[in-house]
mmCIF file of C-alpha atoms and ligand atoms in Angstrom:
data_model
loop_
_atom_site.group_PDB
_atom_site.id
_atom_site.type_symbol
_atom_site.label_atom_id
_atom_site.label_comp_id
_atom_site.label_asym_id
_atom_site.label_seq_id
_atom_site.Cartn_x
_atom_site.Cartn_y
_atom_site.Cartn_z
ATOM 1 C CA MET A 1 16.987 23.249 51.195
ATOM 2 C CA ASN A 2 19.425 25.801 49.486
ATOM 3 C CA ALA A 3 21.372 22.722 47.821
ATOM 4 C CA ILE A 4 18.255 21.098 46.344
ATOM 5 C CA PHE A 5 17.158 24.718 45.118
ATOM 6 C CA ARG A 6 20.700 25.163 43.651
ATOM 7 C CA LYS A 7 20.377 21.372 41.929
ATOM 8 C CA ILE A 8 17.120 22.208 40.318
ATOM 9 C CA VAL A 9 18.352 25.408 39.041
ATOM 10 C CA VAL A 10 21.366 23.627 37.644
ATOM 11 C CA ILE A 11 18.845 20.949 35.909
ATOM 12 C CA ALA A 12 16.191 23.361 34.566
ATOM 13 C CA PHE A 13 19.359 25.252 33.161
ATOM 14 C CA LEU A 14 20.991 22.331 31.345
ATOM 15 C CA PHE A 15 17.482 20.616 29.961
ATOM 16 C CA ILE A 16 15.445 24.023 29.387
ATOM 17 C CA PHE A 17 17.723 27.051 28.634
ATOM 18 C CA VAL A 18 20.612 25.630 27.197
ATOM 19 C CA PRO A 19 18.591 23.742 24.376
ATOM 20 C CA LEU A 20 16.368 27.132 24.092
ATOM 21 C CA PHE A 21 19.365 29.023 23.640
ATOM 22 C CA ALA A 22 20.881 26.721 21.379
ATOM 23 C CA SER A 23 18.272 26.591 18.907
ATOM 24 C CA THR A 24 17.664 30.248 18.791
ATOM 25 C CA LEU A 25 21.307 30.727 18.197
ATOM 26 C CA TRP A 26 21.895 28.268 15.678
ATOM 27 C CA GLY A 27 18.788 28.359 14.121
ATOM 28 C CA PHE A 28 17.314 24.859 15.063
ATOM 29 C CA PRO A 29 13.998 24.974 15.460
ATOM 30 C CA PRO A 30 12.298 23.654 18.527
ATOM 31 C CA ALA A 31 11.107 20.046 18.423
ATOM 32 C CA ALA A 32 8.451 20.000 16.057
ATOM 33 C CA LYS A 33 5.888 16.856 15.461
ATOM 34 C CA PRO A 34 5.916 15.149 12.379
ATOM 35 C CA ARG A 35 3.772 16.693 9.594
ATOM 36 C CA ILE A 36 1.402 13.973 8.198
ATOM 37 C CA SER A 37 -0.920 14.473 5.314
ATOM 38 C CA VAL A 38 -3.962 12.322 5.592
ATOM 39 C CA LEU A 39 -5.337 11.756 1.895
ATOM 40 C CA ALA A 40 -9.220 10.186 2.195
ATOM 41 C CA THR A 41 -10.403 8.234 -0.660
ATOM 42 C CA GLY A 42 -13.781 6.850 0.872
ATOM 43 C CA GLY A 43 -14.518 3.531 2.142
ATOM 44 C CA THR A 44 -15.848 1.945 5.345
ATOM 45 C CA ILE A 45 -13.666 4.020 7.409
ATOM 46 C CA ALA A 46 -15.853 6.910 6.344
ATOM 47 C CA GLY A 47 -18.805 4.787 6.211
ATOM 48 C CA ALA A 48 -22.145 5.085 8.438
ATOM 49 C CA ALA A 49 -25.102 3.271 9.309
ATOM 50 C CA PRO A 50 -28.568 4.397 10.784
ATOM 51 C CA VAL A 51 -27.800 2.266 13.960
ATOM 52 C CA ALA A 52 -24.764 1.087 15.533
ATOM 53 C CA THR A 53 -25.253 -2.660 15.650
ATOM 54 C CA GLN A 54 -25.595 -2.572 11.621
ATOM 55 C CA THR A 55 -22.282 -3.885 10.192
ATOM 56 C CA ILE A 56 -23.400 -4.764 6.989
ATOM 57 C CA GLY A 57 -25.355 -2.836 4.028
ATOM 58 C CA TYR A 58 -24.240 0.191 5.554
ATOM 59 C CA GLN A 59 -23.320 3.230 3.283
ATOM 60 C CA ALA A 60 -19.502 3.331 2.773
ATOM 61 C CA ALA A 61 -17.725 6.784 1.673
ATOM 62 C CA VAL A 62 -20.205 9.498 3.209
ATOM 63 C CA LEU A 63 -18.244 11.205 6.213
ATOM 64 C CA PRO A 64 -15.752 13.613 4.765
ATOM 65 C CA VAL A 65 -12.298 13.430 5.831
ATOM 66 C CA GLY A 66 -12.701 16.618 8.753
ATOM 67 C CA GLU A 67 -15.304 14.377 10.357
ATOM 68 C CA VAL A 68 -13.140 11.458 10.199
ATOM 69 C CA LEU A 69 -10.384 13.081 11.481
ATOM 70 C CA ALA A 70 -12.138 15.027 14.464
ATOM 71 C CA SER A 71 -13.184 11.541 15.438
ATOM 72 C CA VAL A 72 -9.535 10.871 16.360
ATOM 73 C CA PRO A 73 -8.691 14.151 18.955
ATOM 74 C CA ASP A 74 -5.823 11.970 20.069
ATOM 75 C CA LEU A 75 -4.171 12.298 16.262
ATOM 76 C CA GLY A 76 -3.320 16.045 17.432
ATOM 77 C CA ARG A 77 -0.682 14.624 20.030
ATOM 78 C CA ILE A 78 0.964 12.646 17.959
ATOM 79 C CA ALA A 79 1.284 15.019 14.502
ATOM 80 C CA ASP A 80 0.095 17.948 12.779
ATOM 81 C CA ILE A 81 -2.219 16.631 10.236
ATOM 82 C CA HIS A 82 -3.450 18.237 7.082
ATOM 83 C CA GLY A 83 -6.259 16.412 5.509
ATOM 84 C CA GLU A 84 -7.688 16.294 1.994
ATOM 85 C CA GLN A 85 -10.561 14.389 0.183
ATOM 86 C CA VAL A 86 -9.146 13.329 -3.065
ATOM 87 C CA VAL A 87 -12.134 10.988 -3.812
ATOM 88 C CA GLN A 88 -15.186 9.850 -1.941
ATOM 89 C CA ILE A 89 -15.863 6.254 -3.526
ATOM 90 C CA ALA A 90 -16.417 2.683 -2.423
ATOM 91 C CA SER A 91 -12.954 1.142 -3.501
ATOM 92 C CA GLU A 92 -14.532 -1.396 -5.717
ATOM 93 C CA ASN A 93 -14.698 1.630 -7.988
ATOM 94 C CA MET A 94 -11.070 2.706 -7.543
ATOM 95 C CA ASN A 95 -9.627 2.557 -10.825
ATOM 96 C CA PRO A 96 -6.002 2.977 -12.412
ATOM 97 C CA ASP A 97 -6.920 6.663 -13.454
ATOM 98 C CA ILE A 98 -7.453 7.293 -9.835
ATOM 99 C CA TRP A 99 -4.300 5.326 -8.536
ATOM 100 C CA MET A 100 -2.507 8.072 -10.642
ATOM 101 C CA ARG A 101 -4.456 11.024 -9.049
ATOM 102 C CA ILE A 102 -3.520 9.685 -5.893
ATOM 103 C CA ALA A 103 0.149 9.040 -6.795
ATOM 104 C CA ARG A 104 0.728 12.100 -8.173
ATOM 105 C CA ARG A 105 -0.622 13.966 -5.255
ATOM 106 C CA CYS A 106 1.608 11.996 -3.045
ATOM 107 C CA GLU A 107 4.395 12.531 -4.987
ATOM 108 C CA ASP A 108 4.098 16.425 -4.680
ATOM 109 C CA LEU A 109 3.237 16.243 -1.160
ATOM 110 C CA LEU A 110 6.373 13.974 -0.255
ATOM 111 C CA SER A 111 8.985 16.505 -2.574
ATOM 112 C CA ARG A 112 8.090 19.241 0.150
ATOM 113 C CA ASP A 113 10.478 19.901 2.967
ATOM 114 C CA ASN A 114 7.256 20.344 5.271
ATOM 115 C CA ALA A 115 5.896 16.971 4.626
ATOM 116 C CA ASP A 116 7.036 13.989 7.006
ATOM 117 C CA GLY A 117 4.583 11.254 5.572
ATOM 118 C CA ILE A 118 1.409 10.181 4.420
ATOM 119 C CA VAL A 119 -1.290 8.385 5.474
ATOM 120 C CA ILE A 120 -4.127 7.131 2.938
ATOM 121 C CA THR A 121 -7.619 6.252 3.949
ATOM 122 C CA GLN A 122 -9.176 3.698 1.544
ATOM 123 C CA GLY A 123 -12.059 1.061 1.289
ATOM 124 C CA THR A 124 -10.140 -1.961 2.122
ATOM 125 C CA ASP A 125 -11.602 -4.310 -0.692
ATOM 126 C CA THR A 126 -9.025 -3.104 -3.388
ATOM 127 C CA LEU A 127 -6.630 -1.272 -0.529
ATOM 128 C CA GLU A 128 -3.740 -3.662 -1.126
ATOM 129 C CA GLU A 129 -3.840 -2.840 -5.048
ATOM 130 C CA THR A 130 -3.636 0.967 -4.407
ATOM 131 C CA ALA A 131 -0.955 0.384 -2.036
ATOM 132 C CA TYR A 132 1.357 -1.910 -4.113
ATOM 133 C CA PHE A 133 0.313 0.656 -7.171
ATOM 134 C CA LEU A 134 2.417 3.075 -4.799
ATOM 135 C CA ASN A 135 4.748 0.730 -3.743
ATOM 136 C CA LEU A 136 6.202 0.486 -7.019
ATOM 137 C CA THR A 137 5.962 4.431 -8.334
ATOM 138 C CA LEU A 138 6.353 6.435 -5.552
ATOM 139 C CA LYS A 139 9.985 8.180 -5.241
ATOM 140 C CA SER A 140 10.458 9.101 -1.853
ATOM 141 C CA ARG A 141 11.962 7.291 1.117
ATOM 142 C CA LYS A 142 9.221 9.238 3.614
ATOM 143 C CA PRO A 143 6.506 6.844 5.122
ATOM 144 C CA VAL A 144 3.066 6.282 3.375
ATOM 145 C CA VAL A 145 0.635 4.344 5.118
ATOM 146 C CA LEU A 146 -2.860 2.890 3.849
ATOM 147 C CA VAL A 147 -5.342 2.438 5.931
ATOM 148 C CA GLY A 148 -9.205 1.639 6.367
ATOM 149 C CA ALA A 149 -11.781 -0.181 8.538
ATOM 150 C CA MET A 150 -14.341 -3.188 8.469
ATOM 151 C CA ARG A 151 -16.978 -1.700 10.230
ATOM 152 C CA PRO A 152 -18.453 1.853 9.521
ATOM 153 C CA ALA A 153 -17.824 4.589 11.858
ATOM 154 C CA THR A 154 -21.003 4.510 13.307
ATOM 155 C CA ALA A 155 -20.758 0.774 14.569
ATOM 156 C CA LEU A 156 -20.396 -0.527 18.155
ATOM 157 C CA SER A 157 -16.859 -1.227 18.780
ATOM 158 C CA ALA A 158 -16.007 0.323 15.055
ATOM 159 C CA ASP A 159 -12.527 -0.667 14.527
ATOM 160 C CA GLY A 160 -11.533 2.819 12.050
ATOM 161 C CA SER A 161 -10.227 5.065 14.739
ATOM 162 C CA LEU A 162 -7.793 3.294 16.319
ATOM 163 C CA ASN A 163 -6.586 1.961 12.734
ATOM 164 C CA LEU A 164 -6.598 5.868 11.909
ATOM 165 C CA TYR A 165 -4.722 6.569 15.016
ATOM 166 C CA ASN A 166 -2.093 3.785 14.581
ATOM 167 C CA ALA A 167 -1.416 4.788 10.758
ATOM 168 C CA VAL A 168 -0.669 8.252 11.478
ATOM 169 C CA ALA A 169 1.620 6.667 14.718
ATOM 170 C CA THR A 170 3.282 4.441 11.852
ATOM 171 C CA ALA A 171 3.656 7.339 9.422
ATOM 172 C CA ALA A 172 4.986 9.479 12.021
ATOM 173 C CA SER A 173 7.764 7.122 13.224
ATOM 174 C CA PRO A 174 11.451 7.369 11.907
ATOM 175 C CA LEU A 175 11.315 3.569 11.902
ATOM 176 C CA THR A 176 9.383 3.525 8.865
ATOM 177 C CA ARG A 177 11.523 5.744 6.498
ATOM 178 C CA GLY A 178 12.816 3.542 3.604
ATOM 179 C CA GLN A 179 10.298 0.647 4.062
ATOM 180 C CA GLY A 180 8.189 1.255 0.852
ATOM 181 C CA VAL A 181 4.421 1.363 1.206
ATOM 182 C CA LEU A 182 2.621 -0.016 4.232
ATOM 183 C CA VAL A 183 -0.725 -1.064 5.160
ATOM 184 C CA VAL A 184 -1.913 -0.736 8.977
ATOM 185 C CA MET A 185 -4.786 -2.583 9.799
ATOM 186 C CA ASN A 186 -5.781 -4.313 13.170
ATOM 187 C CA ASP A 187 -2.575 -3.400 15.238
ATOM 188 C CA THR A 188 -0.229 -4.548 12.644
ATOM 189 C CA VAL A 189 2.033 -3.576 9.824
ATOM 190 C CA ASN A 190 2.316 -5.160 6.723
ATOM 191 C CA ALA A 191 4.396 -4.668 3.472
ATOM 192 C CA ALA A 192 2.191 -3.495 0.457
ATOM 193 C CA ARG A 193 3.481 -6.277 -1.795
ATOM 194 C CA GLU A 194 2.734 -9.252 0.704
ATOM 195 C CA VAL A 195 -0.519 -8.242 2.222
ATOM 196 C CA THR A 196 -3.995 -9.273 0.986
ATOM 197 C CA LYS A 197 -7.604 -9.034 2.012
ATOM 198 C CA THR A 198 -8.447 -12.249 3.584
ATOM 199 C CA SER A 199 -11.552 -12.052 4.996
ATOM 200 C CA THR A 200 -14.985 -10.529 3.945
ATOM 201 C CA PHE A 201 -16.230 -9.549 7.281
ATOM 202 C CA SER A 202 -13.178 -9.918 10.329
ATOM 203 C CA VAL A 203 -11.101 -6.986 11.378
ATOM 204 C CA GLU A 204 -8.376 -9.044 11.204
ATOM 205 C CA THR A 205 -8.777 -9.673 7.629
ATOM 206 C CA PHE A 206 -5.370 -8.159 6.224
ATOM 207 C CA ARG A 207 -2.520 -10.850 6.232
ATOM 208 C CA SER A 208 0.816 -11.274 4.349
ATOM 209 C CA PRO A 209 0.089 -15.329 3.786
ATOM 210 C CA ASP A 210 3.302 -16.193 2.497
ATOM 211 C CA LEU A 211 6.057 -14.163 4.909
ATOM 212 C CA GLY A 212 4.165 -12.441 7.837
ATOM 213 C CA ALA A 213 3.685 -9.064 9.243
ATOM 214 C CA LEU A 214 6.485 -6.441 9.098
ATOM 215 C CA GLY A 215 5.724 -5.433 13.091
ATOM 216 C CA TYR A 216 2.902 -4.303 15.114
ATOM 217 C CA ILE A 217 1.820 -1.116 17.028
ATOM 218 C CA LYS A 218 0.904 -0.699 20.568
ATOM 219 C CA SER A 219 -0.006 2.614 22.547
ATOM 220 C CA GLY A 220 1.226 4.412 19.624
ATOM 221 C CA ARG A 221 4.660 2.764 19.577
ATOM 222 C CA VAL A 222 5.824 0.849 16.274
ATOM 223 C CA HIS A 223 7.545 -2.111 16.748
ATOM 224 C CA LEU A 224 9.203 -3.613 13.352
ATOM 225 C CA TYR A 225 10.685 -7.063 13.397
ATOM 226 C CA ARG A 226 11.503 -7.126 9.465
ATOM 227 C CA GLY A 227 11.745 -5.263 6.584
ATOM 228 C CA PRO A 228 9.561 -5.681 3.031
ATOM 229 C CA SER A 229 10.829 -8.719 0.996
ATOM 230 C CA ARG A 230 11.339 -6.904 -2.050
ATOM 231 C CA ARG A 231 12.708 -3.695 -3.442
ATOM 232 C CA HIS A 232 10.171 -0.621 -3.774
ATOM 233 C CA THR A 233 9.710 2.915 -4.423
ATOM 234 C CA THR A 234 13.310 4.585 -5.293
ATOM 235 C CA ASP A 235 14.506 1.272 -6.170
ATOM 236 C CA THR A 236 12.308 0.478 -9.039
ATOM 237 C CA PRO A 237 12.375 1.927 -12.776
ATOM 238 C CA PHE A 238 8.775 2.944 -12.590
ATOM 239 C CA TYR A 239 8.145 6.746 -12.987
ATOM 240 C CA LEU A 240 4.840 8.652 -12.877
ATOM 241 C CA LYS A 241 6.322 11.106 -15.291
ATOM 242 C CA ASN A 242 6.434 8.346 -17.894
ATOM 243 C CA ILE A 243 2.673 7.231 -17.559
ATOM 244 C CA GLU A 244 0.068 8.673 -19.517
ATOM 245 C CA LYS A 245 -2.315 5.689 -19.703
ATOM 246 C CA LEU A 246 -1.677 2.281 -18.055
ATOM 247 C CA PRO A 247 -2.231 -0.495 -20.471
ATOM 248 C CA LYS A 248 -5.555 -2.736 -20.443
ATOM 249 C CA ILE A 249 -4.412 -5.725 -18.387
ATOM 250 C CA GLU A 250 -7.544 -8.689 -17.914
ATOM 251 C CA ILE A 251 -7.222 -11.191 -15.215
ATOM 252 C CA LEU A 252 -8.945 -14.244 -16.193
ATOM 253 C CA TYR A 253 -9.662 -17.148 -13.471
ATOM 254 C CA GLY A 254 -8.758 -20.717 -14.257
ATOM 255 C CA TYR A 255 -10.749 -23.842 -12.635
ATOM 256 C CA ALA A 256 -11.466 -27.732 -13.587
ATOM 257 C CA GLY A 257 -12.711 -27.400 -17.323
ATOM 258 C CA SER A 258 -11.710 -23.669 -18.044
ATOM 259 C CA GLY A 259 -11.420 -23.179 -21.803
ATOM 260 C CA THR A 260 -10.833 -20.763 -24.445
ATOM 261 C CA ALA A 261 -13.703 -18.439 -24.393
ATOM 262 C CA ALA A 262 -12.303 -15.962 -21.833
ATOM 263 C CA VAL A 263 -8.769 -16.147 -23.263
ATOM 264 C CA GLU A 264 -10.265 -15.535 -26.798
ATOM 265 C CA ALA A 265 -12.803 -12.830 -25.934
ATOM 266 C CA ALA A 266 -9.920 -10.715 -24.090
ATOM 267 C CA VAL A 267 -7.559 -11.002 -27.323
ATOM 268 C CA LYS A 268 -10.752 -9.824 -29.257
ATOM 269 C CA ALA A 269 -11.295 -6.815 -26.562
ATOM 270 C CA GLY A 270 -7.476 -5.734 -27.381
ATOM 271 C CA VAL A 271 -6.042 -6.236 -23.912
ATOM 272 C CA ALA A 272 -2.114 -6.066 -23.867
ATOM 273 C CA GLY A 273 -1.814 -8.327 -21.168
ATOM 274 C CA ILE A 274 -3.587 -11.444 -19.267
ATOM 275 C CA VAL A 275 -2.982 -12.313 -15.918
ATOM 276 C CA TYR A 276 -4.008 -16.299 -15.529
ATOM 277 C CA ALA A 277 -5.138 -16.967 -12.196
ATOM 278 C CA ALA A 278 -4.150 -20.672 -12.570
ATOM 279 C CA THR A 279 -4.661 -23.582 -10.410
ATOM 280 C CA GLY A 280 -2.191 -24.817 -7.953
ATOM 281 C CA ASN A 281 1.258 -23.970 -8.978
ATOM 282 C CA GLY A 282 -0.102 -22.122 -12.163
ATOM 283 C CA SER A 283 -0.916 -25.385 -13.984
ATOM 284 C CA LEU A 284 -3.186 -24.653 -17.078
ATOM 285 C CA PRO A 285 -5.695 -27.238 -18.774
ATOM 286 C CA GLU A 286 -4.426 -27.864 -22.290
ATOM 287 C CA ALA A 287 -7.596 -25.720 -23.712
ATOM 288 C CA ALA A 288 -6.581 -22.675 -21.950
ATOM 289 C CA LYS A 289 -2.941 -23.183 -22.496
ATOM 290 C CA ALA A 290 -3.334 -23.353 -26.188
ATOM 291 C CA ALA A 291 -5.474 -19.971 -25.987
ATOM 292 C CA LEU A 292 -2.886 -18.260 -23.796
ATOM 293 C CA ALA A 293 -0.042 -19.462 -26.480
ATOM 294 C CA ALA A 294 -1.897 -18.253 -29.224
ATOM 295 C CA ALA A 295 -2.638 -14.864 -27.323
ATOM 296 C CA SER A 296 1.267 -14.703 -26.684
ATOM 297 C CA LYS A 297 2.028 -15.381 -30.334
ATOM 298 C CA LYS A 298 -0.205 -12.378 -31.029
ATOM 299 C CA GLY A 299 1.835 -10.081 -28.734
ATOM 300 C CA VAL A 300 -0.431 -10.359 -25.973
ATOM 301 C CA PHE A 301 1.713 -10.721 -22.457
ATOM 302 C CA VAL A 302 0.780 -13.959 -20.503
ATOM 303 C CA VAL A 303 1.444 -14.064 -16.708
ATOM 304 C CA ARG A 304 0.835 -17.314 -14.835
ATOM 305 C CA SER A 305 -0.382 -16.312 -11.440
ATOM 306 C CA SER A 306 -2.250 -18.830 -8.756
ATOM 307 C CA ARG A 307 -5.727 -18.436 -7.281
ATOM 308 C CA THR A 308 -4.564 -20.509 -3.998
ATOM 309 C CA GLY A 309 -4.010 -17.488 -2.207
ATOM 310 C CA SER A 310 -0.336 -18.370 -1.352
ATOM 311 C CA GLY A 311 2.791 -19.640 -2.619
ATOM 312 C CA MET A 312 4.901 -19.039 -5.334
ATOM 313 C CA VAL A 313 4.339 -20.059 -9.424
ATOM 314 C CA ALA A 314 7.515 -21.375 -10.474
ATOM 315 C CA ARG A 315 9.123 -20.474 -13.846
ATOM 316 C CA ASN A 316 9.187 -23.584 -16.278
ATOM 317 C CA GLY A 317 7.345 -25.639 -13.259
ATOM 318 C CA GLU A 318 3.681 -26.741 -14.508
ATOM 319 C CA VAL A 319 4.109 -25.094 -17.866
ATOM 320 C CA ASN A 320 7.367 -24.653 -20.080
ATOM 321 C CA ASP A 321 7.112 -20.924 -19.929
ATOM 322 C CA ASP A 322 10.452 -20.644 -22.108
ATOM 323 C CA ALA A 323 8.920 -22.149 -25.043
ATOM 324 C CA LEU A 324 5.379 -20.364 -24.726
ATOM 325 C CA GLY A 325 6.637 -16.894 -23.956
ATOM 326 C CA PHE A 326 4.764 -16.672 -20.590
ATOM 327 C CA ILE A 327 5.901 -14.977 -17.540
ATOM 328 C CA ALA A 328 5.792 -16.712 -13.822
ATOM 329 C CA ALA A 329 4.428 -14.353 -10.937
ATOM 330 C CA ASP A 330 6.389 -16.019 -8.383
ATOM 331 C CA ASN A 331 4.412 -15.363 -5.120
ATOM 332 C CA LEU A 332 2.343 -12.158 -6.551
ATOM 333 C CA ASN A 333 -1.460 -12.680 -6.547
ATOM 334 C CA PRO A 334 -3.248 -11.978 -9.519
ATOM 335 C CA GLN A 335 -4.284 -8.448 -8.687
ATOM 336 C CA LYS A 336 -0.958 -7.321 -8.051
ATOM 337 C CA ALA A 337 0.647 -9.389 -10.944
ATOM 338 C CA ARG A 338 -1.845 -7.272 -13.030
ATOM 339 C CA ILE A 339 -0.214 -4.134 -11.584
ATOM 340 C CA LEU A 340 3.268 -5.009 -11.988
ATOM 341 C CA LEU A 341 2.525 -6.083 -15.560
ATOM 342 C CA MET A 342 0.943 -2.794 -16.318
ATOM 343 C CA LEU A 343 3.899 -0.959 -14.878
ATOM 344 C CA ALA A 344 6.426 -3.069 -16.526
ATOM 345 C CA LEU A 345 4.760 -2.158 -19.901
ATOM 346 C CA THR A 346 5.289 1.180 -19.434
ATOM 347 C CA ALA A 347 9.293 0.218 -19.378
ATOM 348 C CA THR A 348 9.530 -2.515 -21.630
ATOM 349 C CA GLN A 349 8.105 -4.841 -24.429
ATOM 350 C CA ASP A 350 10.620 -7.542 -23.646
ATOM 351 C CA ALA A 351 8.868 -10.595 -22.061
ATOM 352 C CA LYS A 352 12.470 -11.402 -20.569
ATOM 353 C CA VAL A 353 12.867 -8.258 -18.644
ATOM 354 C CA ILE A 354 9.441 -8.415 -17.511
ATOM 355 C CA GLN A 355 10.204 -11.889 -15.744
ATOM 356 C CA GLN A 356 13.254 -9.981 -14.364
ATOM 357 C CA TYR A 357 10.825 -7.566 -12.854
ATOM 358 C CA PHE A 358 8.513 -10.027 -11.446
ATOM 359 C CA ASP A 359 11.882 -12.073 -10.108
ATOM 360 C CA THR A 360 12.681 -8.339 -8.264
ATOM 361 C CA TYR A 361 9.828 -6.414 -7.586
HETATM 362 C C1 SIN B 1 -14.800 -0.470 0.271
HETATM 363 O O1 SIN B 1 -13.907 -0.964 -0.042
HETATM 364 O O2 SIN B 1 -14.888 0.594 -0.272
HETATM 365 C C2 SIN B 1 -15.626 -1.118 1.291
HETATM 366 C C3 SIN B 1 -15.558 -2.333 2.000
HETATM 367 C C4 SIN B 1 -14.675 -1.737 3.093
HETATM 368 O O3 SIN B 1 -14.082 -0.493 3.229
HETATM 369 O O4 SIN B 1 -14.177 -2.346 3.921
#
């Protein structure tokens, strides 16, 4: 009995008192929970409907951040949470000015020693765009995770609570430092550059069609199998401090018989660039090609992307980009090609350098 008691005292001494003495003596703080800021912007994760079975026609962006956080009390077990309402919108109303506001707030929080990571709640419709914008501009290795929901918070089997819990677990995990901005939905971690919304209604809507997910979250534990494919955050030449206003870039859509009208209208409206969501591997009907070539001659930057949803647009493949001064989007979808072109134009006006950016970021 005595021997067992002695053993218990020795174990308690080693595992409880020694670490406590050490922390006091050498100034180590006792192990603390990661400090995660949740920046709320609205969307379906903050949406509500009058009845639990209603999953369309509900009102997005009505619940304040405090209510969204309070609905997941388990968050307090894995992190110290600080919630902030940045905007309260449905994400179709997201725009470059709001990206800049969010990015500046992130930069401020990430620069503090007492912040370990950020979760941004947003509507899913344009979530991938905010994620890619932040992926290219934030200068920190601390985790930044975007999350949303496909069903309003009032729905039967609403997905927002678990998505939020998983997003906080991901932002709190040491594994996600230096992995760029991440998107967490439906138990899955995706890279901002690679992920896209693929379904109008399914909870399994966010996918990375060319490259697949980075990993999963199960029972609050993050499992990563690979890193993001391209450079990001601290490894890009895009700095918020250099950006006053982002240039105006339009996305135009290619189809059988597409002509010159849309291109000419965009040029007349004074755009700095056009991303053409072309058919197949960026192929262009002769009329659209001629209009885009004329636009390029006038100094409008033209990027060929694809409307197909996956695969790369190869430079000088379907079109002689060298001759026409065009840029090939690689495997960036049109909405992300627009963001990279916007940011590229804050750093250079040289189409060859912009092509290198598309090959790198
Ligand atoms: C939105 O994007 O704000 C509405 C749709 C959603 O969050 O899923």
